[in-house]
Coordinates of C-alpha atoms in Angstrom, one line a residue:
M320 CA -17.7 8.1 0.9
G321 CA -21.2 6.8 0.1
V322 CA -19.8 4.5 -2.5
L323 CA -17.3 3.1 0.0
F324 CA -19.9 2.2 2.6
L325 CA -22.1 0.6 -0.1
V326 CA -19.1 -1.5 -1.3
V327 CA -18.3 -2.5 2.3
F328 CA -22.0 -3.4 3.0
I329 CA -22.2 -5.6 -0.1
C330 CA -18.9 -7.3 0.7
A331 CA -20.1 -8.0 4.3
A332 CA -23.4 -9.4 3.0
V333 CA -21.7 -11.7 0.5
A334 CA -19.2 -12.9 3.1
Y335 CA -22.0 -13.5 5.7
R336 CA -24.1 -15.4 3.2
R337 CA -21.2 -17.7 2.3
T338 CA -20.2 -18.3 6.0
V339 CA -23.4 -18.5 8.0
E340 CA -26.1 -21.0 7.5
H341 CA -28.9 -19.8 9.9
R342 CA -29.2 -16.1 9.3
S343 CA -30.8 -13.1 11.1
L344 CA -30.3 -9.3 11.0
R345 CA -28.8 -9.2 14.5
D346 CA -26.4 -12.0 13.6
F347 CA -25.4 -10.2 10.5
F348 CA -24.4 -7.1 12.5
D349 CA -22.5 -9.3 14.9
F350 CA -20.7 -10.9 12.0
A351 CA -19.9 -7.5 10.3
F352 CA -18.9 -5.8 13.5
P353 CA -17.6 -8.5 15.9
A354 CA -17.0 -7.1 19.4
E355 CA -13.7 -8.8 19.8
I356 CA -12.3 -6.9 16.8
I357 CA -14.0 -3.5 17.3
W358 CA -13.0 -3.2 20.9
H359 CA -9.5 -4.6 20.5
P360 CA -6.6 -2.4 21.6
S361 CA -5.2 -2.6 18.1
A362 CA -8.5 -1.2 16.7
R363 CA -8.5 1.6 19.2
A364 CA -4.9 2.5 18.2
D365 CA -6.0 2.4 14.5
F366 CA -8.9 4.9 15.1
L367 CA -6.7 7.3 17.2
F368 CA -3.9 7.1 14.6
W369 CA -6.3 7.7 11.7
I370 CA -7.7 10.8 13.4
T371 CA -4.3 12.4 14.2
K372 CA -2.9 11.5 10.7
R373 CA -5.8 13.0 8.8
A374 CA -4.9 16.4 10.2
I375 CA -1.6 16.5 8.1
M376 CA -2.7 14.6 5.0
P377 CA -4.1 17.6 3.0
F378 CA -1.1 19.8 3.8
L379 CA 1.8 17.4 3.3
L380 CA 1.2 14.0 1.8
I381 CA -1.3 14.7 -1.0
P382 CA 0.6 17.7 -2.5
A383 CA 3.9 15.8 -2.2
G384 CA 2.7 13.0 -4.4
V385 CA 1.7 15.3 -7.2
T386 CA 4.8 17.4 -6.9
F387 CA 7.2 14.4 -7.2
V388 CA 5.5 13.0 -10.3
F389 CA 5.3 16.3 -12.1
G390 CA 8.8 17.2 -11.0
V391 CA 10.4 14.0 -12.4
G392 CA 8.1 14.3 -15.4
Y393 CA 9.4 17.8 -16.2
V394 CA 13.0 16.7 -15.9
T395 CA 12.4 13.7 -18.2
H396 CA 10.6 15.8 -20.7
Q397 CA 13.5 18.3 -20.8
A398 CA 16.1 15.6 -21.1
I399 CA 14.4 13.8 -24.0
A400 CA 13.7 17.1 -25.8
A401 CA 17.4 18.0 -25.5
L402 CA 18.7 14.6 -26.7
L403 CA 16.2 14.0 -29.6
P404 CA 15.6 16.5 -32.4
V405 CA 11.9 16.5 -32.2
E406 CA 9.3 19.2 -31.8
T407 CA 7.0 18.7 -28.8
P408 CA 4.3 17.7 -28.7
I409 CA 4.5 15.1 -31.5
L410 CA 0.7 14.7 -31.6
Q411 CA -0.9 18.0 -32.3
G412 CA -4.3 18.9 -30.8
P413 CA -6.1 17.4 -27.8
A414 CA -5.5 13.7 -27.0
G415 CA -8.0 11.4 -28.7
P416 CA -9.8 8.4 -27.1
V417 CA -7.1 5.9 -28.1
T418 CA -4.3 8.0 -26.8
T419 CA -6.2 8.6 -23.6
L420 CA -6.8 4.9 -23.1
I421 CA -3.2 3.9 -23.7
F422 CA -1.9 6.7 -21.5
T423 CA -4.3 5.6 -18.7
I424 CA -3.2 2.0 -18.9
T425 CA 0.5 2.8 -18.9
M426 CA 0.2 5.2 -16.0
L427 CA -1.8 2.6 -14.0
L428 CA 0.9 0.0 -14.7
A429 CA 3.7 2.4 -13.8
Y430 CA 2.0 3.3 -10.4
D431 CA 1.4 -0.4 -9.7
I432 CA 4.9 -1.7 -10.4
S433 CA 6.3 1.3 -8.5
Y434 CA 4.3 0.3 -5.4
Y435 CA 5.2 -3.3 -5.8
L436 CA 9.0 -2.6 -5.9
Y437 CA 8.8 -0.2 -2.9
H438 CA 6.7 -2.7 -0.9
V439 CA 9.3 -5.4 -1.5
A440 CA 12.1 -3.0 -0.4
Q441 CA 10.1 -2.2 2.8
H442 CA 10.3 -5.9 3.8
R443 CA 13.8 -6.4 2.7
Y444 CA 15.7 -3.5 4.2
P445 CA 15.7 -3.0 8.0
F446 CA 15.7 0.8 7.7
L447 CA 12.5 0.8 5.7
W448 CA 11.0 -2.1 7.7
E449 CA 11.0 -0.1 10.9
L450 CA 8.5 2.3 9.3
H451 CA 6.5 -0.4 7.6
K452 CA 6.2 -2.4 10.8
V453 CA 3.6 0.3 11.8
H454 CA 1.2 -1.1 9.2
H455 CA 1.9 -4.8 10.1
S456 CA 1.6 -4.2 13.8
A457 CA -2.2 -4.3 13.5
E458 CA -3.5 -7.3 15.4
V459 CA -7.0 -6.9 14.0
M460 CA -8.2 -5.4 10.8
V461 CA -10.9 -2.7 11.0
G462 CA -10.9 -1.0 7.6
V463 CA -9.1 2.2 8.7
T464 CA -6.1 -0.1 9.2
K465 CA -5.3 0.7 5.6
D466 CA -4.2 4.1 6.9
R467 CA -2.0 2.6 9.7
V468 CA 1.0 3.9 7.8
H469 CA 3.6 6.2 9.3
P470 CA 3.5 9.6 7.6
L471 CA 7.3 9.4 6.9
D472 CA 6.7 6.1 5.2
D473 CA 3.9 7.7 3.1
L474 CA 6.1 10.6 2.1
M475 CA 9.0 8.3 1.1
N476 CA 6.6 6.1 -0.9
R477 CA 5.3 9.2 -2.7
A478 CA 8.9 10.3 -3.4
W479 CA 9.6 6.9 -4.9
D480 CA 6.3 7.0 -6.9
G481 CA 7.7 10.1 -8.6
V482 CA 10.4 8.0 -10.3
I483 CA 8.7 5.4 -12.4
P484 CA 5.3 7.2 -12.9
G485 CA 7.2 10.5 -13.3
I486 CA 9.4 9.1 -16.0
C487 CA 6.4 7.6 -17.7
F488 CA 4.5 10.9 -17.5
G489 CA 7.5 12.7 -18.9
I490 CA 7.8 10.4 -21.9
W491 CA 4.1 10.9 -22.6
S492 CA 4.4 14.7 -22.4
I493 CA 6.7 14.4 -25.5
F494 CA 3.8 13.0 -27.5
A495 CA 0.9 15.0 -26.3
L496 CA 0.0 17.9 -24.0
N497 CA -2.9 18.3 -21.6
L498 CA -3.1 14.5 -21.0
V499 CA -6.1 13.5 -18.9
E500 CA -6.7 10.1 -17.5
L501 CA -9.7 8.2 -18.7
T502 CA -13.0 8.5 -16.9
V503 CA -15.6 5.7 -16.8
F504 CA -19.2 7.0 -16.4
G505 CA -17.6 10.2 -15.1
I506 CA -15.4 8.4 -12.5
N507 CA -11.7 9.1 -12.7
V508 CA -9.6 6.0 -13.3
Y509 CA -7.7 6.4 -10.0
I510 CA -11.0 6.4 -8.1
L511 CA -12.0 3.4 -10.1
R512 CA -8.7 1.8 -9.2
N513 CA -9.4 2.4 -5.5
I514 CA -12.8 0.8 -5.8
L515 CA -11.4 -2.3 -7.6
M516 CA -8.6 -2.5 -5.1
M517 CA -11.0 -2.4 -2.1
D518 CA -8.3 -1.1 0.2
F519 CA -10.8 -0.6 3.0
V520 CA -12.3 -4.1 2.7
R521 CA -8.9 -5.8 2.3
H522 CA -8.1 -4.5 5.8
T523 CA -11.1 -6.1 7.4
H524 CA -11.9 -9.7 8.5
L525 CA -14.1 -10.2 5.4
K526 CA -12.7 -12.9 3.2
I527 CA -13.7 -11.6 -0.2
S528 CA -12.4 -13.3 -3.3
F529 CA -12.9 -12.3 -7.0
G530 CA -12.8 -15.9 -8.4
P531 CA -11.0 -16.1 -11.7
L532 CA -10.4 -12.4 -11.7
N533 CA -7.9 -13.0 -8.8
H534 CA -5.3 -13.8 -11.5
V535 CA -5.4 -10.1 -12.5
I536 CA -6.8 -8.1 -9.6
L537 CA -5.5 -8.8 -6.0
C538 CA -8.6 -9.6 -3.9
P539 CA -9.0 -8.7 -0.2
H540 CA -8.4 -12.3 1.0
W541 CA -5.1 -12.6 -0.8
H542 CA -3.9 -9.3 0.7
Q543 CA -5.0 -10.4 4.2
L544 CA -2.6 -13.3 3.8
H545 CA 0.2 -10.7 3.4
H546 CA -0.5 -9.6 7.0
S547 CA -0.4 -13.2 8.4
V548 CA 2.2 -14.0 11.1
N549 CA 2.4 -17.6 9.7
P550 CA 6.0 -18.0 8.4
R551 CA 4.6 -19.6 5.3
H552 CA 3.1 -16.3 4.4
Y553 CA 6.1 -14.1 4.9
D554 CA 7.0 -11.8 2.0
K555 CA 4.0 -12.9 -0.1
N556 CA 1.4 -10.9 -2.1
F557 CA 3.0 -7.5 -2.3
G558 CA 0.8 -6.2 -5.0
L559 CA -1.5 -3.2 -4.8
L560 CA -4.1 -3.5 -7.6
F561 CA -2.7 -6.1 -10.0
S562 CA -1.8 -9.6 -8.7
F563 CA 0.3 -10.6 -11.7
W564 CA 3.4 -8.8 -10.4
D565 CA 3.6 -11.4 -7.6
R566 CA 3.1 -14.2 -10.0
I567 CA 5.9 -12.8 -12.3
F568 CA 8.4 -12.3 -9.5
G569 CA 7.6 -15.5 -7.5
T570 CA 6.0 -13.8 -4.5
Q571 CA 2.5 -15.1 -4.9
A572 CA 0.6 -17.2 -2.3
V573 CA -2.9 -18.4 -2.8
P574 CA -4.9 -18.9 0.5
H575 CA -7.5 -21.6 0.9
P576 CA -11.0 -20.2 0.3
D577 CA -12.0 -20.0 4.0
E578 CA -8.5 -19.8 5.5
D579 CA -8.2 -17.6 8.6
F580 CA -5.1 -15.6 9.5
R581 CA -3.6 -14.3 12.7
F582 CA -2.3 -10.7 12.2
G583 CA 0.4 -8.7 13.9
L584 CA 4.1 -8.8 14.6
M585 CA 6.2 -11.6 16.1
D586 CA 8.6 -9.1 17.8
R587 CA 9.0 -9.1 21.5
D588 CA 7.9 -5.4 21.6
A589 CA 4.8 -6.0 19.4
A590 CA 2.5 -4.7 22.2
D591 CA 4.4 -1.3 22.1
Y592 CA 2.8 -0.5 18.7
Q593 CA -0.7 -0.4 20.1
S594 CA -0.4 3.3 21.2
L595 CA 0.1 6.6 19.5
F596 CA 3.6 6.8 20.9
G597 CA 4.3 3.4 19.4
L598 CA 2.9 4.3 16.0
W599 CA 4.4 7.8 15.7
I600 CA 7.7 7.9 17.7
L601 CA 8.9 4.3 18.2
P602 CA 9.6 3.7 14.5
L603 CA 11.7 6.9 14.3
K604 CA 13.8 5.9 17.4
K605 CA 14.4 2.5 15.8
M606 CA 15.3 4.0 12.4
W607 CA 17.8 6.3 14.2
K608 CA 19.5 3.3 15.8
H609 CA 19.8 1.6 12.4
M610 CA 21.3 4.8 10.9
T611 CA 23.8 5.3 13.7
R612 CA 24.8 1.6 13.5
F613 CA 25.3 1.9 9.8
F614 CA 27.4 5.0 9.9
R615 CA 29.4 3.7 12.8
K616 CA 30.2 0.6 10.8
L617 CA 30.8 2.6 7.6
F618 CA 33.3 5.1 9.1
G619 CA 34.8 2.5 11.3
N620 CA 35.7 0.4 8.3
A621 CA 37.0 3.5 6.4
S622 CA 39.3 4.4 9.3
T623 CA 40.6 0.9 9.5
Q624 CA 41.4 0.7 5.8
S625 CA 43.1 4.1 5.9
R626 CA 45.3 3.2 8.9
P627 CA 48.9 2.5 7.7
N628 CA 50.4 -0.9 8.3
S629 CA 52.7 -1.1 11.2

């Protein structure tokens, strides 16, 4: 938590220095914590949603992510071992530094492409979009907006994460046992990923760019464009950590260095998402409507096709 606040403070200082010509300490705090953002109804909804959601995270979402990955990994391991006449593990003894490095890189890539594909699906399919709208309904960004994600959406994302990273982990378990991700100065690579990703900062008003590194790592400013209501920015910059997935699949958009964005939803009921009811219950009601409409259409077509010709 201390590292998080330090990173946020440094980012705020960098953005302030780039933006403001005549500086003062009071002006810095007004810049870092603008009243029109902090006291916005969307910010209040964010904080309330964050508090209520934190209560279920340790019991449901965190264990679920690990369970799905290891479950798919185990099935993959058993399938490969049954199909190929090999004794596992192929590499005897503890994993060396080269194996650990390659394992870490492949798992990072697996998690990242997994997120990218699920994120694209969230925007493409109405059933998933009704859940993802919770995240995009934020009209201001206050850091904890990163957790403005419906728990069911979180759970489904973790289930999907079990597929690609799970298969990747299962393949690796054929080669070596007791695989451990690389640590850098004692910091686990996934914590390092979260630091580089700056998920908290990318959900603020601070326009932070990484310069040439933007072509590899998705910077906060590029992600803020993803939340823009400008039609030019729809369905752009889906990446989590790496920005090259968007470049490869043609979904990348590069903002102007000082470009501002307006956030939120263009729906008529956008204001309904600025309450706990709107963030918790409304998406489920809309998903149910999509489900009933889909099954009504499906079974309606089936009954029409099975009806004999008169």
